[in-house]
Tab-separated table of C-alpha atoms in Angstrom:
chain	number	residue	atom	x	y	z
A	1	MET	CA	-33.071	-41.022	15.765
A	2	ALA	CA	-33.807	-39.865	12.106
A	3	ASP	CA	-31.969	-41.474	9.345
A	4	ILE	CA	-28.790	-39.613	8.222
A	5	PRO	CA	-29.011	-38.528	4.493
A	6	GLN	CA	-26.349	-40.448	2.435
A	7	SER	CA	-25.456	-37.076	1.053
A	8	ALA	CA	-24.362	-35.698	4.327
A	9	ILE	CA	-21.938	-38.655	4.659
A	10	LYS	CA	-20.578	-38.054	1.214
A	11	ALA	CA	-20.101	-34.451	2.072
A	12	LEU	CA	-17.842	-35.300	4.972
A	13	GLN	CA	-15.897	-37.771	2.924
A	14	ALA	CA	-15.183	-35.027	0.356
A	15	VAL	CA	-13.312	-32.972	2.990
A	16	PRO	CA	-9.800	-34.353	3.001
A	17	PHE	CA	-9.405	-34.406	6.789
A	18	PHE	CA	-12.609	-36.467	7.203
A	19	ALA	CA	-12.116	-38.799	4.345
A	20	GLN	CA	-10.362	-41.467	6.242
A	21	LEU	CA	-12.801	-41.783	8.978
A	22	THR	CA	-14.496	-45.179	9.600
A	23	SER	CA	-18.051	-45.627	8.472
A	24	SER	CA	-19.230	-45.414	12.285
A	25	GLU	CA	-17.215	-42.268	12.678
A	26	LEU	CA	-18.715	-40.548	9.668
A	27	HIS	CA	-22.217	-41.412	10.844
A	28	GLU	CA	-21.538	-39.984	14.221
A	29	LEU	CA	-20.006	-36.665	12.968
A	30	SER	CA	-22.699	-36.381	10.171
A	31	ARG	CA	-25.409	-36.055	12.801
A	32	SER	CA	-23.846	-32.659	13.598
A	33	LEU	CA	-24.335	-31.272	10.076
A	34	VAL	CA	-26.935	-28.711	9.018
A	35	ARG	CA	-28.199	-28.444	5.566
A	36	ARG	CA	-28.794	-24.875	4.355
A	37	ARG	CA	-30.232	-23.226	1.242
A	38	PHE	CA	-29.065	-20.135	-0.577
A	39	ASN	CA	-30.531	-18.326	-3.526
A	40	ALA	CA	-28.453	-17.448	-6.581
A	41	GLY	CA	-26.381	-14.236	-5.837
A	42	GLN	CA	-27.000	-14.549	-2.026
A	43	THR	CA	-24.038	-13.644	0.162
A	44	ILE	CA	-23.196	-16.607	2.646
A	45	PHE	CA	-20.952	-14.401	4.614
A	46	HIS	CA	-18.871	-11.109	4.210
A	47	LEU	CA	-15.233	-10.404	4.851
A	48	GLY	CA	-15.011	-9.510	8.545
A	49	ASP	CA	-18.237	-11.421	9.708
A	50	PRO	CA	-17.749	-13.687	12.729
A	51	GLY	CA	-16.664	-17.249	11.850
A	52	GLY	CA	-17.554	-20.602	13.523
A	53	LEU	CA	-18.852	-22.754	10.636
A	54	LEU	CA	-17.287	-24.975	8.003
A	55	TYR	CA	-19.283	-25.194	4.786
A	56	ILE	CA	-19.381	-28.169	2.337
A	57	VAL	CA	-21.171	-27.472	-1.076
A	58	ASP	CA	-23.935	-30.155	-1.517
A	59	THR	CA	-25.194	-28.729	-4.846
A	60	GLY	CA	-24.604	-25.385	-6.671
A	61	LYS	CA	-21.541	-22.967	-7.020
A	62	VAL	CA	-19.907	-20.479	-4.685
A	63	LYS	CA	-17.403	-17.767	-5.434
A	64	ILE	CA	-14.975	-16.847	-2.835
A	65	TYR	CA	-13.539	-13.312	-3.208
A	66	TYR	CA	-11.671	-10.532	-1.369
A	67	PRO	CA	-13.266	-7.053	-1.803
A	68	ASN	CA	-10.921	-4.014	-1.289
A	69	ALA	CA	-11.881	-0.516	-0.118
A	70	GLU	CA	-12.322	0.793	-3.636
A	71	GLY	CA	-15.066	-1.758	-4.317
A	72	GLN	CA	-12.793	-4.063	-6.487
A	73	GLU	CA	-12.810	-7.826	-6.138
A	74	VAL	CA	-10.175	-10.364	-6.253
A	75	THR	CA	-11.757	-13.888	-6.847
A	76	LEU	CA	-9.870	-16.417	-4.904
A	77	ALA	CA	-11.918	-19.478	-5.878
A	78	ILE	CA	-14.998	-20.972	-7.488
A	79	LEU	CA	-16.222	-23.864	-5.698
A	80	GLY	CA	-18.708	-26.653	-6.615
A	81	GLN	CA	-20.241	-29.803	-5.293
A	82	ASN	CA	-18.054	-31.496	-2.407
A	83	ASP	CA	-15.811	-28.496	-2.282
A	84	PHE	CA	-15.417	-26.831	1.241
A	85	PHE	CA	-14.655	-23.418	2.636
A	86	GLY	CA	-14.547	-21.564	5.882
A	87	GLU	CA	-12.333	-24.057	7.389
A	88	LEU	CA	-10.158	-21.536	9.098
A	89	ALA	CA	-13.028	-20.731	11.512
A	90	LEU	CA	-12.759	-24.156	12.853
A	91	PHE	CA	-9.277	-23.396	14.315
A	92	ASP	CA	-9.121	-19.724	15.411
A	93	ASP	CA	-12.711	-18.531	15.499
A	94	GLU	CA	-11.518	-15.258	13.987
A	95	PRO	CA	-13.619	-13.137	11.557
A	96	ARG	CA	-13.991	-14.256	8.040
A	97	SER	CA	-10.844	-13.453	5.785
A	98	ALA	CA	-12.987	-13.270	2.566
A	99	THR	CA	-16.444	-13.025	1.233
A	100	ALA	CA	-18.595	-16.105	0.001
A	101	GLU	CA	-21.356	-15.611	-2.552
A	102	THR	CA	-23.410	-18.134	-4.439
A	103	LEU	CA	-23.370	-18.232	-8.327
A	104	GLU	CA	-26.529	-20.241	-8.601
A	105	PRO	CA	-29.046	-21.841	-6.169
A	106	THR	CA	-26.933	-23.691	-3.646
A	107	TYR	CA	-27.310	-26.118	-0.749
A	108	THR	CA	-24.476	-26.597	1.717
A	109	PHE	CA	-23.835	-28.624	4.843
A	110	THR	CA	-22.327	-26.809	7.776
A	111	LEU	CA	-20.354	-28.025	10.750
A	112	ALA	CA	-20.113	-25.862	13.903
A	113	ARG	CA	-16.608	-25.165	15.447
A	114	GLU	CA	-17.889	-26.519	18.708
A	115	GLU	CA	-18.657	-29.925	17.261
A	116	PHE	CA	-15.339	-29.991	15.355
A	117	ILE	CA	-13.231	-29.109	18.486
A	118	ARG	CA	-15.107	-31.689	20.448
A	119	TYR	CA	-14.349	-34.322	17.875
A	120	VAL	CA	-10.688	-33.495	17.696
A	121	GLY	CA	-10.471	-33.569	21.473
A	122	GLN	CA	-11.907	-37.136	21.457
A	123	ASN	CA	-9.711	-38.195	18.507
A	124	PRO	CA	-6.116	-36.867	18.840
A	125	ASP	CA	-4.930	-38.783	15.794
A	126	PHE	CA	-7.367	-36.994	13.568
A	127	ALA	CA	-5.480	-33.657	14.146
A	128	MET	CA	-2.580	-34.961	11.879
A	129	LYS	CA	-4.948	-35.310	9.006
A	130	VAL	CA	-6.298	-31.762	9.618
A	131	MET	CA	-2.669	-30.469	9.486
A	132	SER	CA	-1.968	-32.309	6.236
A	133	THR	CA	-5.070	-30.745	4.515
A	134	LEU	CA	-4.210	-27.180	5.795
A	135	ALA	CA	-0.537	-27.597	4.359
A	136	LYS	CA	-1.940	-28.417	0.935
A	137	ARG	CA	-4.224	-25.305	1.013
A	138	ILE	CA	-1.197	-23.226	2.005
A	139	ARG	CA	0.841	-24.520	-0.938
A	140	ALA	CA	-2.055	-23.780	-3.271
A	141	MET	CA	-2.057	-20.280	-1.988
A	142	ASN	CA	1.642	-19.906	-2.499
A	143	GLU	CA	1.369	-21.038	-6.061
A	144	GLN	CA	-1.383	-18.462	-6.639
A	145	ILE	CA	0.831	-15.759	-5.434
A	146	SER	CA	3.849	-16.909	-7.327
A	147	ASP	CA	1.822	-16.885	-10.466
A	148	VAL	CA	1.173	-13.111	-10.176
A	149	PHE	CA	4.907	-12.477	-9.826
A	150	PHE	CA	6.395	-15.013	-12.261
A	151	LEU	CA	3.680	-15.645	-15.088
A	152	ASP	CA	2.663	-13.187	-17.598
A	153	LEU	CA	-1.180	-12.763	-18.087
A	154	PRO	CA	-1.508	-15.344	-20.912
A	155	GLY	CA	0.213	-17.714	-18.555
A	156	ARG	CA	-1.981	-17.032	-15.635
A	157	LEU	CA	-5.086	-17.201	-17.714
A	158	ALA	CA	-4.094	-20.600	-19.142
A	159	ARG	CA	-3.378	-21.833	-15.617
A	160	LYS	CA	-6.796	-20.621	-14.396
A	161	LEU	CA	-8.710	-22.242	-17.110
A	162	LEU	CA	-7.024	-25.534	-16.802
A	163	GLN	CA	-7.571	-25.349	-12.930
A	164	LEU	CA	-11.255	-24.645	-13.643
A	165	ALA	CA	-11.479	-27.508	-16.302
A	166	ASN	CA	-9.875	-29.848	-13.642
A	167	ASP	CA	-12.182	-28.891	-10.775
A	168	HIS	CA	-15.406	-28.512	-12.645
A	169	GLY	CA	-15.035	-29.823	-16.178
A	170	GLU	CA	-17.173	-32.242	-18.036
A	171	GLU	CA	-15.553	-34.172	-20.988
A	172	VAL	CA	-17.135	-33.638	-24.270
A	173	ASP	CA	-16.264	-34.909	-27.829
A	174	ASP	CA	-14.111	-31.855	-28.495
A	175	GLY	CA	-12.497	-31.237	-25.098
A	176	ILE	CA	-13.458	-30.268	-21.508
A	177	HIS	CA	-16.525	-28.161	-21.045
A	178	ILE	CA	-16.512	-25.769	-17.920
A	179	PRO	CA	-20.210	-25.537	-16.793
A	180	LEU	CA	-19.889	-22.211	-15.099
A	181	HIS	CA	-21.121	-18.742	-16.134
A	182	LEU	CA	-17.767	-16.884	-16.322
A	183	THR	CA	-17.581	-13.301	-17.678
A	184	GLN	CA	-14.260	-11.719	-18.756
A	185	THR	CA	-14.434	-9.669	-15.621
A	186	ASP	CA	-14.556	-12.845	-13.419
A	187	LEU	CA	-11.529	-14.152	-15.077
A	188	ALA	CA	-9.673	-10.739	-14.678
A	189	GLU	CA	-10.493	-10.861	-11.135
A	190	MET	CA	-9.149	-14.464	-10.823
A	191	THR	CA	-5.853	-13.637	-12.668
A	192	GLY	CA	-5.121	-10.143	-11.248
A	193	ALA	CA	-5.530	-8.432	-14.694
A	194	THR	CA	-7.917	-5.977	-16.435
A	195	ARG	CA	-10.895	-7.153	-18.424
A	196	VAL	CA	-9.360	-5.555	-21.535
A	197	SER	CA	-6.168	-7.512	-21.215
A	198	VAL	CA	-8.063	-10.718	-20.599
A	199	ASN	CA	-10.178	-10.051	-23.685
A	200	LYS	CA	-6.938	-9.758	-25.798
A	201	ALA	CA	-5.614	-13.056	-24.392
A	202	LEU	CA	-8.843	-14.900	-25.074
A	203	ARG	CA	-8.912	-13.678	-28.615
A	204	ARG	CA	-5.604	-15.327	-29.120
A	205	PHE	CA	-6.704	-18.563	-27.401
A	206	ARG	CA	-9.655	-18.824	-29.558
A	207	LYS	CA	-7.816	-17.999	-32.738
A	208	GLN	CA	-5.399	-20.834	-31.978
A	209	GLY	CA	-8.281	-23.220	-31.318
A	210	TRP	CA	-7.186	-23.861	-27.707
A	211	VAL	CA	-10.489	-22.764	-26.207
A	212	SER	CA	-14.057	-21.548	-27.403
A	213	VAL	CA	-16.671	-19.574	-25.494
A	214	ALA	CA	-20.338	-19.955	-25.950
A	215	GLY	CA	-22.892	-18.080	-23.784
A	216	ARG	CA	-20.357	-17.403	-21.023
A	217	ARG	CA	-19.355	-21.047	-20.820
A	218	PHE	CA	-15.786	-22.069	-21.815
A	219	THR	CA	-14.520	-25.247	-23.460
A	220	VAL	CA	-10.805	-26.176	-23.382
A	221	HIS	CA	-9.989	-27.979	-26.625
A	222	ASP	CA	-6.266	-28.250	-26.231
A	223	PRO	CA	-5.049	-28.468	-22.680
A	224	GLY	CA	-1.530	-29.449	-23.719
A	225	GLU	CA	-1.053	-26.140	-25.685
A	226	LEU	CA	-2.247	-24.285	-22.593
A	227	GLN	CA	0.261	-26.140	-20.519
A	228	ASN	CA	3.008	-25.392	-22.881
A	229	LEU	CA	2.089	-21.692	-22.688
A	230	ILE	CA	2.420	-21.740	-19.030
A	231	GLN	CA	5.865	-23.226	-19.324
A	232	LEU	CA	6.866	-20.705	-21.844
A	233	SER	CA	5.668	-18.065	-19.421
A	234	GLY	CA	7.841	-19.137	-16.664
A	235	GLY	CA	5.626	-21.545	-14.852
């Protein structure tokens, strides 16, 4: 049988409910992974498409968003290496609840629902790890919803920039660089705001020296002040 790429095993380990598997278990399950390539700006799946696959990002960036009937978008997440999405399809086989689109050339590993269900059936204790991971995802969604109701826009924007810095940031001499091409429209979609209001808040952040922007890439210079702003906003 062909050798299993080490990146496939690392991809599984990056998914919380696979992280505690033994080496032999990881090797067994990784044989079911399929590596897929997507161009920049390519739609991986649309809202309402049939489910059935879990995706794990090997390289690249993926945006998860919800489009409404008027053509507007609400960005739910931007995912990078070792992040995963589409996990709900492993459980209910229902249509996709959001749209996934690449922001740059991207490789993913996919795991089919049938393989996942087979593995759960053979390893009942594994189900508890899955439930724990899903509970954390639900808590994160609840926090995102509460931000809309209880934080003003500067607080929501500060929270989102800190989240992006934590998830994707690279430490540099003067702060944390976020290596994503982000427009003000992207940030507006992530925070439930208008581009104009995001522009106004960013001017304040830049004036205070908390963040800087160069070619659509952000650097967070003072995470502490952004966190203080969140607290003052009610977070």
